[in-house]
Short mmCIF file of C-alpha atoms in Angstrom, two decimals:
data_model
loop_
_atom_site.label_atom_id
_atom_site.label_comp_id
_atom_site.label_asym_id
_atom_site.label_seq_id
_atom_site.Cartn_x
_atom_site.Cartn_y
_atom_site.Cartn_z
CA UNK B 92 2.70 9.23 -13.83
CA UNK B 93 1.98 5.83 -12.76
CA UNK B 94 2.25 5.01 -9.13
CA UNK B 95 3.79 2.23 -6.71
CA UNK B 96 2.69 -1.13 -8.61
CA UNK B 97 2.88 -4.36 -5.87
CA UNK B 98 2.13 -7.98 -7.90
CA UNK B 99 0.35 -10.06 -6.68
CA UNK B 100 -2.53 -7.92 -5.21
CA UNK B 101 -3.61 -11.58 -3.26
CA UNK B 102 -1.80 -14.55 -2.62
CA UNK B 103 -2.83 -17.51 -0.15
CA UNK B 104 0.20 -19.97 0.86
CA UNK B 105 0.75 -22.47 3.20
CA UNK B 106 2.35 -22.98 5.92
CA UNK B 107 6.68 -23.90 5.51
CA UNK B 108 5.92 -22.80 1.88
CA UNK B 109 7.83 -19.34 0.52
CA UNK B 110 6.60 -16.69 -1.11
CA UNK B 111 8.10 -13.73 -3.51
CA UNK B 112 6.34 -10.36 -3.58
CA UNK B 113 7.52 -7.26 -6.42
CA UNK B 114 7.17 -3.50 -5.64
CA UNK B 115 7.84 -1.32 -8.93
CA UNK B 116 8.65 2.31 -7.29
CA UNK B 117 7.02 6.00 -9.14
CA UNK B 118 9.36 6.52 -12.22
CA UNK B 119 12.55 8.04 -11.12
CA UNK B 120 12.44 6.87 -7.17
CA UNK B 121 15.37 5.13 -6.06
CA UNK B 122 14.43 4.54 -2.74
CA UNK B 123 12.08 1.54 -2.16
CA UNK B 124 10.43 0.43 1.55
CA UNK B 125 8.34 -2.31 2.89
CA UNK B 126 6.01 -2.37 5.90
CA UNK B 127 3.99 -4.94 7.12
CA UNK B 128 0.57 -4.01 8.31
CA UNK B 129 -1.53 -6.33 10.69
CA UNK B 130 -4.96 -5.38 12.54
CA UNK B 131 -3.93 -3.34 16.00
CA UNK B 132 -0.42 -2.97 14.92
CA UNK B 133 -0.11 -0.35 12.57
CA UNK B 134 2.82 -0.31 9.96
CA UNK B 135 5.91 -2.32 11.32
CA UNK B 136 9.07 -1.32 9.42
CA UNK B 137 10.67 -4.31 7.26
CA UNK B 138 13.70 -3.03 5.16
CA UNK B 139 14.62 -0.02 3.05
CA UNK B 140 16.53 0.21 -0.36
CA UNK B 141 18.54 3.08 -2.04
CA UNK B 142 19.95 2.31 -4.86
CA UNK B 143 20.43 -1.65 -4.71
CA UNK B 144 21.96 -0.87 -1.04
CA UNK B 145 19.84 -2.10 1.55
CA UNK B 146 19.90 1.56 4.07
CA UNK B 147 17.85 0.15 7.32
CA UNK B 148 16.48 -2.94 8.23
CA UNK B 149 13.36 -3.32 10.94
CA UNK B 150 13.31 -6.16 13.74
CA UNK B 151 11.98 -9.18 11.98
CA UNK B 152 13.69 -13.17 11.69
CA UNK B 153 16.26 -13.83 8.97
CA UNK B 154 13.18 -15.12 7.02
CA UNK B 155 12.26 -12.07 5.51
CA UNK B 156 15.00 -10.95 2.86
CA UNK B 157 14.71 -8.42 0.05
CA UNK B 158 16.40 -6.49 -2.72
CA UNK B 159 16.52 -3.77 -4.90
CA UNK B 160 17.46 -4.28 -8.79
CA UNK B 161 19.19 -1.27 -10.94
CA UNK B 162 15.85 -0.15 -12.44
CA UNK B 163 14.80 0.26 -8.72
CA UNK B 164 12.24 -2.47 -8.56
CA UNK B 165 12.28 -4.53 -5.44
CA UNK B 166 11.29 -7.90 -4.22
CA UNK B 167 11.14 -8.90 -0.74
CA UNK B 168 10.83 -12.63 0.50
CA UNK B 169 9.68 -14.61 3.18
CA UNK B 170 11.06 -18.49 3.22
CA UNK B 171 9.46 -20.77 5.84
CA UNK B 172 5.72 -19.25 5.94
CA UNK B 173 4.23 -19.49 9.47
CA UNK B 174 0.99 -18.51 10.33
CA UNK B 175 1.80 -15.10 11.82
CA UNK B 176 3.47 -13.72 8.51
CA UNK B 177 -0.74 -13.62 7.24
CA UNK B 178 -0.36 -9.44 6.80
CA UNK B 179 -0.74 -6.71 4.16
CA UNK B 180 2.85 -6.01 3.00
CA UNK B 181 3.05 -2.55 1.76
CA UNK B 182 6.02 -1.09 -0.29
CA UNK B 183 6.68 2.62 -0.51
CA UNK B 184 8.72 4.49 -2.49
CA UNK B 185 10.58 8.25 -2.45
CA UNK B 186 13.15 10.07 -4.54
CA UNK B 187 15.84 9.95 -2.22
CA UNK B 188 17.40 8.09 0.59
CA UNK B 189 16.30 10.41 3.52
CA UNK B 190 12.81 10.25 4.84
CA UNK B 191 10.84 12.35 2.12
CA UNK B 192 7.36 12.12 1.51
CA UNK B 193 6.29 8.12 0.84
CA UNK B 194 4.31 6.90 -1.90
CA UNK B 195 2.50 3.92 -0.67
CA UNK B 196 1.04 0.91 -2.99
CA UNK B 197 -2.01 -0.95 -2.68
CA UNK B 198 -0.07 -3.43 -1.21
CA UNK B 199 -0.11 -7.44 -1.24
CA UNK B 200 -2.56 -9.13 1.38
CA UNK B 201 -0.56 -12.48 2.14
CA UNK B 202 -2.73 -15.44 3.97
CA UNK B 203 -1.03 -18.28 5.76
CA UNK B 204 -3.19 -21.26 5.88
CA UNK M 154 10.00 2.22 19.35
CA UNK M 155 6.95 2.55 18.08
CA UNK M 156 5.22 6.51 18.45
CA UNK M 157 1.93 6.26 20.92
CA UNK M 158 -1.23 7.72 19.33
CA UNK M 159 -4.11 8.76 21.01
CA UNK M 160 -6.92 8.34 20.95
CA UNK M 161 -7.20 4.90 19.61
CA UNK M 162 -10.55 5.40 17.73
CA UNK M 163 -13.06 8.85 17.39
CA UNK M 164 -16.11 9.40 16.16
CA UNK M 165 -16.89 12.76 14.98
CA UNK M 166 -20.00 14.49 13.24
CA UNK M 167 -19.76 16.63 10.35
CA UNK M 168 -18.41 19.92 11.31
CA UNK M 169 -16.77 18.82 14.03
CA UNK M 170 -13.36 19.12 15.10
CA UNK M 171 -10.60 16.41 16.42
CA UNK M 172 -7.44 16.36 17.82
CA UNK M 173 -4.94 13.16 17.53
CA UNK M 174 -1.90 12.93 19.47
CA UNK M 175 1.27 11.25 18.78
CA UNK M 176 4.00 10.65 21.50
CA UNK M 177 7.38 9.28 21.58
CA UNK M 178 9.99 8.54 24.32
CA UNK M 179 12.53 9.18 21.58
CA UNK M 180 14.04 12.47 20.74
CA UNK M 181 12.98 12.81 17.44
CA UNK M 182 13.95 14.72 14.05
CA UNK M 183 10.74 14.51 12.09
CA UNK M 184 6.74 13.97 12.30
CA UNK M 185 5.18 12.56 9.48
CA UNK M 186 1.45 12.07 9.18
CA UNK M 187 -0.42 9.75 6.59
CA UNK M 188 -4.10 8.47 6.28
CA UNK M 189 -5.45 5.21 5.39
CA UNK M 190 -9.11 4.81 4.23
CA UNK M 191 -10.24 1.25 4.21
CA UNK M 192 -8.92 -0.89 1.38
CA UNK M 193 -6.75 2.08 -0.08
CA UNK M 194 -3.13 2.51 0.63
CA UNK M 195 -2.04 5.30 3.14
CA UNK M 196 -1.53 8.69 2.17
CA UNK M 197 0.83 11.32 3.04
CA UNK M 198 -0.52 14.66 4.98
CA UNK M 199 2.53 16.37 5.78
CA UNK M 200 6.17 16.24 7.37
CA UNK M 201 7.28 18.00 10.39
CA UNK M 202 10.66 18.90 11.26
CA UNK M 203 12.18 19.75 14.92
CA UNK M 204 11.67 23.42 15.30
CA UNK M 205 8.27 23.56 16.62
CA UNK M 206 6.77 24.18 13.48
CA UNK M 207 3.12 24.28 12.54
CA UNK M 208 1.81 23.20 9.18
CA UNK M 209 -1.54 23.08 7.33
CA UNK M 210 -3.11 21.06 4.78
CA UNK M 211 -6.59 22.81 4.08
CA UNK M 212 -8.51 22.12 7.13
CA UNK M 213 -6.24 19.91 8.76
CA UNK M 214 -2.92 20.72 10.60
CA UNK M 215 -0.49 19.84 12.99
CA UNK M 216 2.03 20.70 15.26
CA UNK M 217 5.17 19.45 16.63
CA UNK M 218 6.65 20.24 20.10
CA UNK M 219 10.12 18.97 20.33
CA UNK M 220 10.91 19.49 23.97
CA UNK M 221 7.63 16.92 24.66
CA UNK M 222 8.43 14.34 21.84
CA UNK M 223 4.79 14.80 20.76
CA UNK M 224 2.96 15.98 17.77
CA UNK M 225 -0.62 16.71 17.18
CA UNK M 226 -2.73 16.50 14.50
CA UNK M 227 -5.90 18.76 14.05
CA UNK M 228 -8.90 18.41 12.03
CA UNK M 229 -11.37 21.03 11.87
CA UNK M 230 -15.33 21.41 10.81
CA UNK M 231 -14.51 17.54 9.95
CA UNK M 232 -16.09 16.38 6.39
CA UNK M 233 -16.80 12.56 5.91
CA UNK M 234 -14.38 12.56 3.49
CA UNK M 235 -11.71 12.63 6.60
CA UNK M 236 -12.78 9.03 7.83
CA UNK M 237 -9.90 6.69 7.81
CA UNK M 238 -6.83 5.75 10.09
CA UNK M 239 -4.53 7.88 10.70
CA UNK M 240 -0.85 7.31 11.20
CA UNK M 241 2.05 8.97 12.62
CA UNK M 242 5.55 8.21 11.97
CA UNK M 243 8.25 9.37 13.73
CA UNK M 244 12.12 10.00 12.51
CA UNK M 245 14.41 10.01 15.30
CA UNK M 246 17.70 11.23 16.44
CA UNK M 247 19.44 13.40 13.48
CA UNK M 248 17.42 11.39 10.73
CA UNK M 249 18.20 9.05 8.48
CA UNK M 250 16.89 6.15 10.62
CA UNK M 251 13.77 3.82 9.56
CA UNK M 252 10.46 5.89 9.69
CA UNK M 253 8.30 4.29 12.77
CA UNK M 254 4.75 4.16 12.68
CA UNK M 255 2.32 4.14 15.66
CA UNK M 256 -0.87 2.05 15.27
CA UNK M 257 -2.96 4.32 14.55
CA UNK M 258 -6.18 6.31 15.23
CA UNK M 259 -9.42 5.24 13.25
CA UNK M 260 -11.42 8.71 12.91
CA UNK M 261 -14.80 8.18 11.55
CA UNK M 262 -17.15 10.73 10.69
CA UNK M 263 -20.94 10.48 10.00
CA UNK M 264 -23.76 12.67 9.07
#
């Protein structure tokens, strides 16, 4: 079974510019989470998906947006780059909607020049 | 709000054993407990629910003590495949709220 595919592995932006990121989930999850991971911080909680509903949604600006399509896939967005959005943004999926056991991807390391 | 872990960073030799500790000033519903190794994406370790219960995955467990808001994570006659970070995320109230990491504790073992 395949696991939790994020595209692009890499991507370097600048500032003001946007930038789209794609999580495909383990065949047959429906729930699909991001996290952003900086140095010192640990995993800071973004948004969750169930099902094209978005469940839970973590303390970040309007900037960051996402959503789930009916195959499950999600995409999450960040419009207006600033320096500080420079992370590895990791998406994690489970079967259901509760808090089961997460399968992480590799993630996408985003750099804000 | 985000779990505490302690300690921030270990160093361990092979066979030794290490404890890290995860506090929250939350009443929580669940424990959950994933590593990291460096450039890989985290893996999970196990899930504990309220109750106190205890639960092992080979030579590494952990606890969960509901009345402190604290779990525990123990690693015994450590092998260098345990290096990594370690993270603890914590459910709380009856569940079904966001899964909240702390920031983790880098364990590194060496020869």
């Amino acid at each position: 079974k395949a696991g939790v595919t994020q595209t692009p592995r890499y991507l370097i932006k600048t500032r003001g510019q946007q930038v789209t990121l794609s999580c495909s989930p383990i065949s047959g999850h429906r729930s699909v989470s991001w996290y952003q991971q900086t140095p010192g911080q640990g995993l800071q909680f973004l948004f969750e998906y169930f099902s094209e509903t978005q469940r839970n949604k973590g303390n970040f600006p309007g900037r960051f947006s996402g959503r789930q399509f009916s195959n499950s896939r999600s995409e999450m967005n960040v419009s207006t780059l600033e320096l500080g959005d420079s992370a590895l943004y990791l998406c994690a999926s489970s079967l259901g909607p509760t808090n089961e056991k997460l399968f992480f991807g590799s993630g996408t390391q985003l750099s804000v020049l | 709000q985000q779990p505490v872990q302690s300690p921030q960073a270990v160093i361990l030799r092979e066979g030794e054993d290490a404890v890290i500790n995860c506090s929250s000033s939350k009443a929580l519903y669940s424990v959950h407990w994933y590593r990291q190794k460096h450039g890989e994406a985290p893996v999970f370790l196990m899930i504990l629910l309220k109750g106190g219960e205890q639960k092992g995955h080979e030579k590494i467990s952990a606890s969960f003590n509901e009345k402190k808001q604290q779990s525990s994570l123990y690693l015994t006659a450590s092998q260098l495949s345990y290096s990594g970070t370690y993270f603890c995320g914590t459910e709380s109230g009856s569940g079904n709220t966001p899964l909240v990491f702390g920031k983790g504790t880098r364990l590194s073992v060496i020869a």
